[in-house]
XYZ file of C-alpha atoms in Angstrom:
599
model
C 123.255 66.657 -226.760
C 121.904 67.368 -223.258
C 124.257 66.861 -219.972
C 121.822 64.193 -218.449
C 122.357 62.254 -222.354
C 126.030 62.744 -222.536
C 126.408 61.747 -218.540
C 124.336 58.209 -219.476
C 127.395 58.063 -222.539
C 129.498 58.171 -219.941
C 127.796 55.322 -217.716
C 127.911 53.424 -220.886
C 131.527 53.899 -221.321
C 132.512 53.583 -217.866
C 134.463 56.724 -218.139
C 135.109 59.235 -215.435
C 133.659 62.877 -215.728
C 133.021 66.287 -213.704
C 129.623 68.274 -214.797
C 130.185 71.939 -214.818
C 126.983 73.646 -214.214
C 126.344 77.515 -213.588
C 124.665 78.545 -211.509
C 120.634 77.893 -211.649
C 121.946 75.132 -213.987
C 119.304 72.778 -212.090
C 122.871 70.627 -211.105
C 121.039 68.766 -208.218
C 118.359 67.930 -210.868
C 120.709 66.414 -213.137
C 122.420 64.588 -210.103
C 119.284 62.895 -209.293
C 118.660 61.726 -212.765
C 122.011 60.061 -212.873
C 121.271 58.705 -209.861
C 118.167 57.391 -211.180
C 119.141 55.924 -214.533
C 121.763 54.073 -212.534
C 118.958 52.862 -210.629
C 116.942 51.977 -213.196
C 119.364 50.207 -215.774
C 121.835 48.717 -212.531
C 119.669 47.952 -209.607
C 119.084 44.310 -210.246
C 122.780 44.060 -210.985
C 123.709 45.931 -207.761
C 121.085 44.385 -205.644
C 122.989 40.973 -205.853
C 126.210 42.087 -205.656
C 125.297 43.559 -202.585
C 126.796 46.730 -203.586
C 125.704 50.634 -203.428
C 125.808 54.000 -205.136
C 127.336 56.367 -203.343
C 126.564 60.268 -203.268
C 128.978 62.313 -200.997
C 127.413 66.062 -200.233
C 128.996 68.953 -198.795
C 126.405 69.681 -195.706
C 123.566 67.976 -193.830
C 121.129 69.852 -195.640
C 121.927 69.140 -199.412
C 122.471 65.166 -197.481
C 118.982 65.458 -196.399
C 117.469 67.190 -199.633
C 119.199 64.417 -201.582
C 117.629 61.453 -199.766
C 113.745 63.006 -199.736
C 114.417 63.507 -203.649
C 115.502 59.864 -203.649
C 112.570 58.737 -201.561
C 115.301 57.203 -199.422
C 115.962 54.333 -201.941
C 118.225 51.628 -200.324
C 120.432 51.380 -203.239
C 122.106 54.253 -202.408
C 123.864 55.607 -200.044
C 123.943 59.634 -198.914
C 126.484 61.143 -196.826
C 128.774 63.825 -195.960
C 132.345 63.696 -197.194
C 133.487 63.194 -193.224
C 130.829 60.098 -192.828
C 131.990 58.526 -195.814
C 135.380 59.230 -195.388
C 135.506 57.598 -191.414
C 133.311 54.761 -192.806
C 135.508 53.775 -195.311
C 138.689 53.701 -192.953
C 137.376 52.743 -189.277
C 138.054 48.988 -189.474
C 141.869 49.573 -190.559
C 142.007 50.348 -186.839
C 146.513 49.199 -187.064
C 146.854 51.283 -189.987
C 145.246 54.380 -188.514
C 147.428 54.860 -185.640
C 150.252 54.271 -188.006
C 148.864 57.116 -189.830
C 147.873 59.044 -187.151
C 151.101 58.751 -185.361
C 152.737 60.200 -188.458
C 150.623 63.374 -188.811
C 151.382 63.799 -184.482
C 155.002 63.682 -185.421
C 154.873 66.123 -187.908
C 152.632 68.555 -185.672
C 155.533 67.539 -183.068
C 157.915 69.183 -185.130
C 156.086 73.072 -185.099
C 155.109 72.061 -181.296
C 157.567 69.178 -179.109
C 156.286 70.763 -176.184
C 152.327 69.930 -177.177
C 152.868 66.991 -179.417
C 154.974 64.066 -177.730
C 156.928 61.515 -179.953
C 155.757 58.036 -180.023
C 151.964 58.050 -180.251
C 151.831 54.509 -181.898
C 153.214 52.999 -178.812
C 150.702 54.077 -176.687
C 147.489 54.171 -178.558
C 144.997 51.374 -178.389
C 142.506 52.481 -181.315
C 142.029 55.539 -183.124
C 137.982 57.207 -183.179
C 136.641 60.064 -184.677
C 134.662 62.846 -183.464
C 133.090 65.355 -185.266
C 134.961 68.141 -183.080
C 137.180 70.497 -185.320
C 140.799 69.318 -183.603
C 142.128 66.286 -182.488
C 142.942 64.874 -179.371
C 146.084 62.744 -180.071
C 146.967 61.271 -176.708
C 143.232 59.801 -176.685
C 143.179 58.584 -180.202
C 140.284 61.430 -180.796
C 140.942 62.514 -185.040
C 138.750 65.771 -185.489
C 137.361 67.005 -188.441
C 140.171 68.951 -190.322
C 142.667 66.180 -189.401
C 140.109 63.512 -190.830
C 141.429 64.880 -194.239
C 144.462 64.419 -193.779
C 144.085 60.896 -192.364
C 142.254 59.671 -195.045
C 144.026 60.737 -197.886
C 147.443 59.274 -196.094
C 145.120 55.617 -195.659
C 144.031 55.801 -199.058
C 147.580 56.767 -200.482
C 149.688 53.963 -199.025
C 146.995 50.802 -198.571
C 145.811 50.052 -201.491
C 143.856 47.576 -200.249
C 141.175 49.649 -198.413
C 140.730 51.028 -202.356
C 140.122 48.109 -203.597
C 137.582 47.558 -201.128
C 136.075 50.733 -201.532
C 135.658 50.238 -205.358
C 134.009 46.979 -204.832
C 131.730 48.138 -202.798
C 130.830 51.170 -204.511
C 131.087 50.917 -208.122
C 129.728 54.694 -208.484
C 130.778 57.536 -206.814
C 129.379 61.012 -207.126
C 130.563 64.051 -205.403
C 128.264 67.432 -204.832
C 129.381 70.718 -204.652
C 132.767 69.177 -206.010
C 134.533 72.498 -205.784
C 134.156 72.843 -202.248
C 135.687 69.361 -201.528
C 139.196 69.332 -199.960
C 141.709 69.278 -202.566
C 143.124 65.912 -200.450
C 140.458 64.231 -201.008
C 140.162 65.000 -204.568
C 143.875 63.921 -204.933
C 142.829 60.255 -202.701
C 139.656 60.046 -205.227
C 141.752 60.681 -208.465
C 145.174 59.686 -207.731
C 144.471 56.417 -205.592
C 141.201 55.600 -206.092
C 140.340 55.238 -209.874
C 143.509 54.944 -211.522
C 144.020 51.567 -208.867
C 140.651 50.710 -209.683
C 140.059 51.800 -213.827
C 136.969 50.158 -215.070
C 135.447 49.082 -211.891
C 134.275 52.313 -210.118
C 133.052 55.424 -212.391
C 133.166 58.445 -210.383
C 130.997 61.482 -210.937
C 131.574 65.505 -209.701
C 129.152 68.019 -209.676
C 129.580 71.406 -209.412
C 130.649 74.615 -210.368
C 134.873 76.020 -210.546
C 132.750 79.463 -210.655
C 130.902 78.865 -207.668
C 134.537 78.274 -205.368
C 133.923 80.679 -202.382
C 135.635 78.706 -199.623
C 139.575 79.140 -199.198
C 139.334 75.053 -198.486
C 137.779 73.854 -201.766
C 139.962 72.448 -204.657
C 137.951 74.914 -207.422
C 138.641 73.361 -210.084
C 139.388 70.074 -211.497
C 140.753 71.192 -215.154
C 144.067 69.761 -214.878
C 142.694 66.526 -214.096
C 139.922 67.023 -217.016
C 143.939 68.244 -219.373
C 145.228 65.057 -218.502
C 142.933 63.016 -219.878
C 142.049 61.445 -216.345
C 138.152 62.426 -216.310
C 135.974 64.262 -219.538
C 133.975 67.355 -218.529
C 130.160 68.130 -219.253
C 128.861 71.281 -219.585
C 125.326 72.163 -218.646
C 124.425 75.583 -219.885
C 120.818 75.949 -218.866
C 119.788 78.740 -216.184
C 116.404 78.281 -214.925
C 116.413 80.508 -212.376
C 117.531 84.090 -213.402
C 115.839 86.632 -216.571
C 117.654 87.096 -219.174
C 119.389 90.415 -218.382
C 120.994 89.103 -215.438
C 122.328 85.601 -217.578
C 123.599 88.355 -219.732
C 125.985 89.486 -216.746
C 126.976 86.560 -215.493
C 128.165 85.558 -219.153
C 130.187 88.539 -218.821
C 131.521 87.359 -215.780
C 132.889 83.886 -216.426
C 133.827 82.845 -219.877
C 133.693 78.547 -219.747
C 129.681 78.783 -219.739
C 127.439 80.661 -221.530
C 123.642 80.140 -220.218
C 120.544 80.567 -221.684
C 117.135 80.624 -220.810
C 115.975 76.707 -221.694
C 113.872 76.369 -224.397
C 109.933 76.467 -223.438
C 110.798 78.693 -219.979
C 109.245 81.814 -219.920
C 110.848 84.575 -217.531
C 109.655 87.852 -216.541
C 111.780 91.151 -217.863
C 114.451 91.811 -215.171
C 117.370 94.491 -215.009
C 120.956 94.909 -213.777
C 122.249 98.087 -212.251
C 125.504 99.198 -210.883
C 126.094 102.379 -208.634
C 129.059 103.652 -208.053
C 129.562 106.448 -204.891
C 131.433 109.152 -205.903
C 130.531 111.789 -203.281
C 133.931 111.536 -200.915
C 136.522 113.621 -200.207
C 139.875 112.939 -201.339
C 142.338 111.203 -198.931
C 144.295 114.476 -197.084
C 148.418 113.820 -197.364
C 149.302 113.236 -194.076
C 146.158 111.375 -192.993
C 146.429 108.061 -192.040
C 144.138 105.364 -194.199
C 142.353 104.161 -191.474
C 141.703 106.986 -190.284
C 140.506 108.574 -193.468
C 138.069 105.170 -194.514
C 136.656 105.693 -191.032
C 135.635 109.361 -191.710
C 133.997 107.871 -194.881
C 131.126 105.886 -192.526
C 129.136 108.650 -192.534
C 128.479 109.419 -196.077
C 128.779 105.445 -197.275
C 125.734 105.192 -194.380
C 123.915 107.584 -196.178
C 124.233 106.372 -199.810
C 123.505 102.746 -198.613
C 119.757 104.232 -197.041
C 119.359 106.531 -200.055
C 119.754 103.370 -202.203
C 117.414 101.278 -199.856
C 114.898 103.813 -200.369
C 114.888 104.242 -203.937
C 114.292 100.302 -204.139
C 111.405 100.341 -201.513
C 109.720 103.393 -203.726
C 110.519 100.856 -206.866
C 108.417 97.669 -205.094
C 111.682 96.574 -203.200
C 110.328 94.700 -200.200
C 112.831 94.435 -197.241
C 110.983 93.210 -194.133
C 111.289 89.571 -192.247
C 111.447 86.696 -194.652
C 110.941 88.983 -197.796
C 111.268 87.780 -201.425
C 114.216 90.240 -201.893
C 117.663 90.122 -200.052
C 121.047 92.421 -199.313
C 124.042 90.643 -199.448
C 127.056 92.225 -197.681
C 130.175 90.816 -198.187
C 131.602 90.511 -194.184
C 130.235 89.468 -191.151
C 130.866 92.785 -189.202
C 129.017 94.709 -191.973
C 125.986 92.077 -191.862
C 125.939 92.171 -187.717
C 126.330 95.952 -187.756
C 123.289 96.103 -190.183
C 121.381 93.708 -188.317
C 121.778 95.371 -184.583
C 124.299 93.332 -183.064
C 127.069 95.182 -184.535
C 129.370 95.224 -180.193
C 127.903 91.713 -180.312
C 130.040 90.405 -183.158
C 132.600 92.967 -182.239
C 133.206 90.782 -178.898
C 133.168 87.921 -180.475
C 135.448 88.574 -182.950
C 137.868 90.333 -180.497
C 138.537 86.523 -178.912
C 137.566 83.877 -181.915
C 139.196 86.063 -184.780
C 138.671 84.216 -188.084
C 136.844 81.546 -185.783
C 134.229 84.161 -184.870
C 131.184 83.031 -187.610
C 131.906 79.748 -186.340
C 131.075 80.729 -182.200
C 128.692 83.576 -183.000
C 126.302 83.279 -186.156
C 127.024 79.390 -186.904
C 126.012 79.420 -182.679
C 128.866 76.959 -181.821
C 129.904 78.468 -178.939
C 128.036 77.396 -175.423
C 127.328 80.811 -174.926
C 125.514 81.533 -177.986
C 123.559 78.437 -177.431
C 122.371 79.310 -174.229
C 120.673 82.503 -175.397
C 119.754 81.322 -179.198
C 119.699 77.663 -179.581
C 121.874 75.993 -182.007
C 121.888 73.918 -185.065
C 122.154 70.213 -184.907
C 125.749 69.268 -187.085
C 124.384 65.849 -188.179
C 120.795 66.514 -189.138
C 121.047 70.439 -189.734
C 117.509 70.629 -187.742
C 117.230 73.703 -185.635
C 117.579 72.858 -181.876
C 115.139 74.920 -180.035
C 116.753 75.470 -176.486
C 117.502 78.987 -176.324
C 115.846 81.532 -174.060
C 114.899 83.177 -177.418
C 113.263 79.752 -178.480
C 111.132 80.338 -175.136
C 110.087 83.411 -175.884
C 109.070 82.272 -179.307
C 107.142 80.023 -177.812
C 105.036 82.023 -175.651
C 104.460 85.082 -178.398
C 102.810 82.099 -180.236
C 100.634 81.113 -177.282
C 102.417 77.515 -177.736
C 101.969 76.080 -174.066
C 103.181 72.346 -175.203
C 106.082 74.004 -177.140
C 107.068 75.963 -173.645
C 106.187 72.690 -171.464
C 108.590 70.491 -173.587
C 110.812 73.432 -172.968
C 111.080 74.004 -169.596
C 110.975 70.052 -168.870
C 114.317 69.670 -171.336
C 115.923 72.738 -170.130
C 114.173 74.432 -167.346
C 114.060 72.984 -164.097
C 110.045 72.824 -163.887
C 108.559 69.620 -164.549
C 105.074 70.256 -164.785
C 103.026 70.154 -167.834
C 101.510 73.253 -167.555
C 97.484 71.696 -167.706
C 96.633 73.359 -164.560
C 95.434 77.034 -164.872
C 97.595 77.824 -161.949
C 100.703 76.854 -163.105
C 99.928 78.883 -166.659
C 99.673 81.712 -164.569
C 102.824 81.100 -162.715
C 104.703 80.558 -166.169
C 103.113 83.377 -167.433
C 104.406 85.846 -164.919
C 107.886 84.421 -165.159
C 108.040 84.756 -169.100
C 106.389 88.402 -169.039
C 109.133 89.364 -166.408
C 111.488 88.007 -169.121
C 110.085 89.597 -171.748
C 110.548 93.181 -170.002
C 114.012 92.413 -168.993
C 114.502 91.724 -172.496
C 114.046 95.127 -173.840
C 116.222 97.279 -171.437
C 118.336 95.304 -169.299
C 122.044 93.856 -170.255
C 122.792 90.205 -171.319
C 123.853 89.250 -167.372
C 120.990 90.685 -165.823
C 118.582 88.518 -168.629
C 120.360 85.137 -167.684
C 120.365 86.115 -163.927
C 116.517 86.678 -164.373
C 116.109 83.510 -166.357
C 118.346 81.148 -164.226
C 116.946 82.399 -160.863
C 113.318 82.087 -162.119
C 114.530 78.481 -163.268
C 113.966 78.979 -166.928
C 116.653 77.825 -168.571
C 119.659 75.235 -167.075
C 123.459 75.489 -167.778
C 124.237 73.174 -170.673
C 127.411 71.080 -170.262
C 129.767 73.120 -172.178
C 127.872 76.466 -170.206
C 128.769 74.749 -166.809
C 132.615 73.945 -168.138
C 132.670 77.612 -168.923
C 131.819 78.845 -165.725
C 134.200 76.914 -163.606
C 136.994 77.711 -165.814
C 136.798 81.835 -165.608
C 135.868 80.921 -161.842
C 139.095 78.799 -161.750
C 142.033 80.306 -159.327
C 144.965 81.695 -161.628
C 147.486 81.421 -159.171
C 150.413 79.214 -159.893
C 148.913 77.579 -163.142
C 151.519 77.633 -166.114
C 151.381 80.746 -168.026
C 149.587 79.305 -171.487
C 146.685 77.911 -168.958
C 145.794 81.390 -167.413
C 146.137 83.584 -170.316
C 143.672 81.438 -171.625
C 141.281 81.635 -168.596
C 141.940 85.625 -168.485
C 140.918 85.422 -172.428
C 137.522 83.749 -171.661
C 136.845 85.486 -168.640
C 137.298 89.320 -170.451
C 135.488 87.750 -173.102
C 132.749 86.342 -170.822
C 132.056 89.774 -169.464
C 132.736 91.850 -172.397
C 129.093 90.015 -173.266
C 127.659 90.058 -170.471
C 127.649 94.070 -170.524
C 126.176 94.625 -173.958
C 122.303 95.411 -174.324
C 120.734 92.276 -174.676
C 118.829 93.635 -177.320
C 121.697 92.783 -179.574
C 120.847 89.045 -178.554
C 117.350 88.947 -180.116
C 118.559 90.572 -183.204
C 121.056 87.713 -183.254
C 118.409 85.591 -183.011
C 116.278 87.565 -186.100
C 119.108 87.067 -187.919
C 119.282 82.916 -187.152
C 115.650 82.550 -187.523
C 115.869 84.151 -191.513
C 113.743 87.326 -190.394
C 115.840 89.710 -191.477
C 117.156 90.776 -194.963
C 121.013 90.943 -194.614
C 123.278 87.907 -195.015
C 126.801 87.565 -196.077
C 127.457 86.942 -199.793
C 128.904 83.108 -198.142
C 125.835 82.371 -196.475
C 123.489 82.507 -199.777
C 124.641 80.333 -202.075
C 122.255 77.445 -203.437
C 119.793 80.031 -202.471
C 117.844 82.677 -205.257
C 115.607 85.575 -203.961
C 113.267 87.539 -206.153
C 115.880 90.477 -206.640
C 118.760 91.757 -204.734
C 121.074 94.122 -203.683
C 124.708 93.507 -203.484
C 126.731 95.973 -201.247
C 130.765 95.992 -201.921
C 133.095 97.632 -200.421
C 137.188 97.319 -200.913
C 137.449 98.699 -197.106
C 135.761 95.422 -195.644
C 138.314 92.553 -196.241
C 141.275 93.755 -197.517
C 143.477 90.522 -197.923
C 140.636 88.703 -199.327
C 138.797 90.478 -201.262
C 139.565 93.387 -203.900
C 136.796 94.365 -205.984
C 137.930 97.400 -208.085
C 141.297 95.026 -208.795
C 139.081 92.684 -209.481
C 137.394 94.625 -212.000
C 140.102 96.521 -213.931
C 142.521 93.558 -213.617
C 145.307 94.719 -211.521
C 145.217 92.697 -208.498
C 148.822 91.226 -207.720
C 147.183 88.180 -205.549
C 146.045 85.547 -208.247
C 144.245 83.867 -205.357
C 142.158 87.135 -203.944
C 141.642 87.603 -207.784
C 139.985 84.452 -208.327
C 138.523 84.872 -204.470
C 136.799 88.429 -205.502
C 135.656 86.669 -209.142
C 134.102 83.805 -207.311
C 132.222 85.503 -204.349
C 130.988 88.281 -207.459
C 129.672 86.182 -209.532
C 127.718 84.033 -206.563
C 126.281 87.033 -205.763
C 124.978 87.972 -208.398
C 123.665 84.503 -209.637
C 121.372 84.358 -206.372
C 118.845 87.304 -208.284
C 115.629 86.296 -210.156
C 114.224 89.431 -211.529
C 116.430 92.357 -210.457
C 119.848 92.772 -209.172
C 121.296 96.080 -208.011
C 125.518 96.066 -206.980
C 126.110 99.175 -204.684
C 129.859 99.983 -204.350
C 130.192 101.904 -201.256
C 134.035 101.994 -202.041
C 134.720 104.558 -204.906
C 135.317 102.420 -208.689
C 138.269 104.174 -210.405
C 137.871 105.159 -214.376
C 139.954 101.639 -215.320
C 137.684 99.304 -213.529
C 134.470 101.266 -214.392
C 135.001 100.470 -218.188
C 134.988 96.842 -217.429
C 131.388 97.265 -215.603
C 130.241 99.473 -218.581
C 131.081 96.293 -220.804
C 129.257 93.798 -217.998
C 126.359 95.820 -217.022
C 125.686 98.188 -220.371
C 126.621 102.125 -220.238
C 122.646 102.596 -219.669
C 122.644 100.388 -216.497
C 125.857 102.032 -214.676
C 124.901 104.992 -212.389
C 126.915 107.700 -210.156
C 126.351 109.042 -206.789
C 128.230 112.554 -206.942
């Protein structure tokens, strides 16, 4: 029986399920069918009840995919996990800062001296703002605390359940793995088993396809005990048949196939494994001796590169084939803003995706736009946008521009002013290629450009701010941003615009994270057991020996993503060396014929 036939069983029973799709399974597919039976065989009913289907995603852009597929059909409702979560809760305004009084208290325990008893007693409301962190003493929940929040509201009122499941009699989750194991636990602890026969819920996803440290992964125990049945969808439509081969090897709950009446083209799976080091001397230090390694793992990474080009391997801007690295610093170094990320990393640690390549950060913004949180729709107010502009001779694009965040106001219709524009964007251009990050802005604010942005201007007077008899924590963290501030400002800003090439899609590196959902016509997957040490071990991975059973799973996970996003071709290049142990494993996945040896 088909998934999409034994989902509509489930409708019929009003029982519970998760659909476990691989990857290329077509899971959004089957998501909208549901959705569209339901439709179909409950509108009428739901239309007079006044009630909705509800479909939570895990970003803007599968939100926004979701609701074109549905031809934004009033029936349902499409949101974000945070959305949903807020609008569910919001009008339980006593119960919040009960609830949010009780997760201050608890922070108040790591921190008295940042978190003050009492909270309740002087809140008025409790709001939510799609910042990361809360605000406690303005009644301001961010978005990791939201979590928290909710699953504490849906835990102890069971009213706001019930109210929930009578206005939503079915609930489906996307992405399911990636949802916060909280809210899983409010969903399927609180939620159904208060409300068993009068909301369904739905999850679709993959435990495979698990690649964030926040997501539950899996909902098997749930699926053990009876609480929800599992579905297994085991088409692929996406990959040829010698790459479904390898991922069958990889995972051992699924086992694709090519559907019926799908023709694919003849692809091929390759693994290379760099033997060509020197061994480790006694008394060198490991550091030191994987940084004397750069050299030669440089050259069997461009040896590889060229091999593919000879082969038909296209790697330009916005080619059909893609390298996937597994870390941030590899994929920055790769893309020529290498000291860029460095910086960045160097203040933001862990956070520095986040403020550099996700372009949170005011700083980033300035010089290469952002992306809007709520719509995921590209806004186009960096000095790189402008640029953009003019090397596409788009004079309304640069009018709008310089009227949002310039300082000129004019529209640009008089040939005058063009040539006045055009000078100023030509000098910018120059700049561009030789000068440093400080002396670009200082060109582009003095030739009134670009303005400071809010969070730009709150940057400025706070490394401007007098140190002087503020409290220790306070000027440290001034110090922090000023170093940090200048530590950018000295780089070539030619590590800016590849930045921006690498935010725009035109180049061909991006981390392993930052593909999936995606597929590319082949692709090259670099690993290396040097890059990420507590998070990822491959050659443990491989030959079974890794003593983390989280990093294990971690490795799996991020492995088999990778190599899922490949059409055609796939090529895994291990830059660290693959002991004899591990190897036989990728003999077994990849065929003795397909493994191959630098020496």
């Amino acid at each position: 029986m088909e998934a999409i036939d034994q989902i509509k069983e489930k409708i019929f029973q009003n029982r519970s399920f998760v659909l476990e799709a691989g990857a290329g399974a077509g899971k959004t597919y089957a998501l909208i069918q549901t959705i569209n039976y339901l439709i179909e065989k409950k509108g009428a009913e739901l239309k007079l009840n006044n009630q909705k289907i509800v479909c939570i995603t895990y970003t803007n852009v599968a939100k926004n995919e979701i609701i074109d597929r549905l031809e934004n059909n009033p029936l349902v409702l499409v949101s974000t996990i945070h959305e949903f979560l807020w609008d569910c809760i919001k009008l339980f305004n006593k119960q919040l800062i009960v609830e949010f009084d009780a997760i201050n208290t608890i922070k108040h325990q790591a921190k008295p001296e940042k978190f003050a008893l009492g909270l309740a007693e002087r809140l008025q409301s409790v709001e939510y703002s799609d910042r990361p962190y809360s605000d406690f003493e303005k009644g301001t929940v961010g978005h990791d605390d939201l979590i928290t929040l909710s699953l504490k509201m849906f835990e102890h009122y069971e009213l706001l359940t019930s109210i929930i499941a009578s206005k939503y009699p079915y609930l489906f989750v996307d992405e399911y793995q990636d949802t916060a194991p909280e809210i899983i636990i409010a969903f399927l602890d609180f939620l159904l088993p208060r409300n068993d026969g009068i909301i369904l819920l739905g999850f679709y996803g993959d435990s495979h396809q698990k690649i964030y440290n926040t997501g539950v992964g899996s909902l098997q125990n749930y699926v053990d005990a009876n609480n929800i049945d599992i579905i297994h969808k085991s088409e692929n439509y996406r990959s040829s048949q010698e790459i479904i081969d390898l991922l069958n090897n990889i995972r051992t709950n699924i086992q694709q196939e090519i559907p019926a009446g799908v023709v694919k083209n003849n692809g091929s799976v390759k693994f290379i494994n760099c033997l060509n080091y020197p061994e480790k001397e006694k008394k060198q230090k490991v550091k030191d001796y994987e940084d004397s390694l750069i050299p030669q793992k440089n050259a069997n990474y461009i040896s590889v590169i060229n091999e593919l080009q000879e082969k038909g391997w296209k790697f330009g801007a916005n080619s059909e084939d893609k390298i996937l690295i597994i870390a941030n610093s590899r994929v920055a170094r790769r893309g020529g803003f290498g000291n860029l990320y460095s910086v960045y990393n160097k203040r933001f640690l862990l956070g520095a995706a986040e403020a550099l390549i996700k372009r949170e950060h005011p700083l980033t913004s300035l010089f290469v736009g952002s992306m809007d949180k709520k719509t995921s729709i590209e806004r186009k107010t960096g000095i790189e946008h402008l640029v953009h502009f003019f090397s596409n001779n788009s004079f309304n694009e640069i009018s709008n521009f310089l009227k949002r965040n310039g300082s000129h106001s004019t529209s640009l219709k008089k040939h005058s002013d063009k040539v006045v524009i055009n000078e100023k964007i030509e000098g910018l251009i120059t700049a561009r290629k030789t000068k440093t990050v400080k002396e670009v802005l200082e060109y582009a604010l003095e030739h009134k450009l670009i303005l400071l942005s809010k969070g730009m201007t709150r940057l400025f007077e706070n490394i401007r701010k007098n140190t002087e008899g503020l409290p220790d924590e306070e000027k440290s963290k001034i110090e922090k941003e000023k170093s940090f501030y200048d530590a950018v400002m000295a780089l070539p800003y030619k590590e800016v615009i590849a930045l921006f090439k690498y935010t725009q899609n035109q180049n061909v590196f991006s981390t392993k994270h930052g593909t999936k959902g995606e597929e590319y016509r082949n692709v090259l997957v670099v690993i290396d057991d040097t890059s990420w040490k507590s998070q990822y071990k491959f050659e443990s991975f491989f030959d079974g020996t890794d003593t983390s059973e989280a990093r294990q799973e971690r490795t799996k996970n991020l492995f088999y993503v990778s190599c899922s996003r490949a059409k055609e071709n796939l090529v895994v290049l291990a830059l660290s060396k693959m002991q004899e142990l591990a190897m036989q494993t990728i003999a077994n996945w990849f065929g003795n014929d397909n493994t191959y040896e630098i020496k």
